mmCIF file of C-alpha atoms in Angstrom:
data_model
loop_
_atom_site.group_PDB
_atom_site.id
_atom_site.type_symbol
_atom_site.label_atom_id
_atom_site.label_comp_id
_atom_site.label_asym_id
_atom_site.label_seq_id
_atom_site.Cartn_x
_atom_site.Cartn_y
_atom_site.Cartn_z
ATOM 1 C CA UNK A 1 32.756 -50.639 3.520
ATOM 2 C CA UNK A 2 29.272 -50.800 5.138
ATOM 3 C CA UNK A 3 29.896 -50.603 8.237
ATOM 4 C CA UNK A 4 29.364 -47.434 10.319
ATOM 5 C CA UNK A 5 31.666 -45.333 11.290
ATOM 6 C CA UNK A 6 31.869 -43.138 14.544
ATOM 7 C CA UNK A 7 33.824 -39.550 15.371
ATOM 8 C CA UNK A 8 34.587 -37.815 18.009
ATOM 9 C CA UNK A 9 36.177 -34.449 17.392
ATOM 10 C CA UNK A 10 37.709 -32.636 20.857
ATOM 11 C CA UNK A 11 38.034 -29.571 18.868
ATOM 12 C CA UNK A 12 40.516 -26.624 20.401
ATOM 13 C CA UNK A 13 42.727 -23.290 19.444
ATOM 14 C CA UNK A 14 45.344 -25.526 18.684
ATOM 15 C CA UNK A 15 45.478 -29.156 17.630
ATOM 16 C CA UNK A 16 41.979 -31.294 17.781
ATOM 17 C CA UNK A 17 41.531 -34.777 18.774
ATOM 18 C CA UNK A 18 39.839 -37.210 17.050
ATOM 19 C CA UNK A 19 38.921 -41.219 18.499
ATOM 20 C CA UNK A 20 36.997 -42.893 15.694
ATOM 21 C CA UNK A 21 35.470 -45.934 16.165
ATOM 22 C CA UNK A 22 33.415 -48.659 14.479
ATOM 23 C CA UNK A 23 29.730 -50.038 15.149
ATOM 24 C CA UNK A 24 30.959 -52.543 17.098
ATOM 25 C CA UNK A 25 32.535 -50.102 19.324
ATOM 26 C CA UNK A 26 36.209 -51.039 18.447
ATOM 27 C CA UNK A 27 38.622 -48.392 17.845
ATOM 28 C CA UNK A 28 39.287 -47.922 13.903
ATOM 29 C CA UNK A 29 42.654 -45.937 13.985
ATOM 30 C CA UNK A 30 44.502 -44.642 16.915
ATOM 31 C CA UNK A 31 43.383 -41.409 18.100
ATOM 32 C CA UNK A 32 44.918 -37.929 16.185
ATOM 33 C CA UNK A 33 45.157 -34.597 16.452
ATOM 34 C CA UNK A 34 44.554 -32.185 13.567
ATOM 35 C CA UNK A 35 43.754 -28.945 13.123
ATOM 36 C CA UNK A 36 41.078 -26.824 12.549
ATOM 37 C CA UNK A 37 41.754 -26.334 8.460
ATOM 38 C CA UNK A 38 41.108 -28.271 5.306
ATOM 39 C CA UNK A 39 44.220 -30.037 5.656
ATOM 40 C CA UNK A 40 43.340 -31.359 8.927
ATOM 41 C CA UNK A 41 39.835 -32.265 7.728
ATOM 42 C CA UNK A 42 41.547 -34.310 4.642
ATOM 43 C CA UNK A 43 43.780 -35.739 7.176
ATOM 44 C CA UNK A 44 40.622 -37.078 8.844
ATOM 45 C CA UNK A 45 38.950 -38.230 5.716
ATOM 46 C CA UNK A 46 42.237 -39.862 4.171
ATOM 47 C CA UNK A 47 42.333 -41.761 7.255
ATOM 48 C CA UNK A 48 38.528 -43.158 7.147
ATOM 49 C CA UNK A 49 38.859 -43.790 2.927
ATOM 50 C CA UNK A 50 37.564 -47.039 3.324
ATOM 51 C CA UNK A 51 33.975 -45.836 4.779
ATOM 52 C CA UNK A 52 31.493 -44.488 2.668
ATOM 53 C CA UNK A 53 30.990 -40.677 3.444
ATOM 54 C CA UNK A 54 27.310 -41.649 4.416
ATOM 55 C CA UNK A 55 28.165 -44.014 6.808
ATOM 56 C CA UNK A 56 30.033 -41.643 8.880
ATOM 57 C CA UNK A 57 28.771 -40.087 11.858
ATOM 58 C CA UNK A 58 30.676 -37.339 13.353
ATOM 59 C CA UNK A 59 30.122 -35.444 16.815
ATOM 60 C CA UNK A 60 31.503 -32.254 18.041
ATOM 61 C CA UNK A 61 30.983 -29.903 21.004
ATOM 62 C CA UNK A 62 29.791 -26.735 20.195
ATOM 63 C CA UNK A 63 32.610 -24.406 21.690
ATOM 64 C CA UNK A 64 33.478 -21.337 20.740
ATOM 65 C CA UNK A 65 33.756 -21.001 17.228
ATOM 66 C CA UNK A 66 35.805 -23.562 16.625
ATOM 67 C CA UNK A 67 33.242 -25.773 15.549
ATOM 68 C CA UNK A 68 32.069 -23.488 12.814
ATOM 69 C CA UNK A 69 34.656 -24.817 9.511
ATOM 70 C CA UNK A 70 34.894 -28.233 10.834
ATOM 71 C CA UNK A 71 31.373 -28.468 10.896
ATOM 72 C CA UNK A 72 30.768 -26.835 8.036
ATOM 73 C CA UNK A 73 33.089 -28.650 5.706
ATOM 74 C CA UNK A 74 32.481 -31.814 6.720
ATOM 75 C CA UNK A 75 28.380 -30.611 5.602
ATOM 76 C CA UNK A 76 29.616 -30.225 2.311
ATOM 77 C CA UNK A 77 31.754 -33.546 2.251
ATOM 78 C CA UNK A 78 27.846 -35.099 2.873
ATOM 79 C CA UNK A 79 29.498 -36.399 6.664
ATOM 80 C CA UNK A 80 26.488 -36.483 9.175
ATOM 81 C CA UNK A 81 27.447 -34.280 12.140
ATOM 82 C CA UNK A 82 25.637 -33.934 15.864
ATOM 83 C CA UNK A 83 26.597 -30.867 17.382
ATOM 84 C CA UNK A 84 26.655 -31.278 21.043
ATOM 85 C CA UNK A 85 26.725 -28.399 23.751
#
């Protein structure tokens, strides 16, 4: 798929929250909650398969350290990520 594809991650101690949505602005799966592991992360990407990992965009605040493994493994999965404070 070509289309763009937008995350929000409300990362926490516990569970995250993620809202995705599409270019358009239209909600592409319900929001989730994951956590802060690999497994969450593939959760994530099993749920966006049908995007290209280049045209994903993911956002995260900067809390804590939280932010630190999502962040970083979504790097290495090639996902674009805006850290916001």
């Amino acid at each position: 798929m070509s289309q763009k594809a937008y995350l929000g991650i409300d990362l926490a101690k516990g569970p995250s929250r993620v809202a995705a949505v599409d270019e358009n602005g239209d909600e592409i799966v319900s929001s989730f909650s994951i956590s802060n592991s690999k497994e969450g992360i593939e959760k994530l990407m099993s749920k966006l398969h049908s995007y290209k990992k280049n045209n994903i965009v993911c956002a995260m605040e900067v809390s804590s350290n939280y932010w630190e493994n999502m962040y970083s493994y979504l790097k290495q999965k090639d996902i674009v990520c805006i850290l916001l404070n």
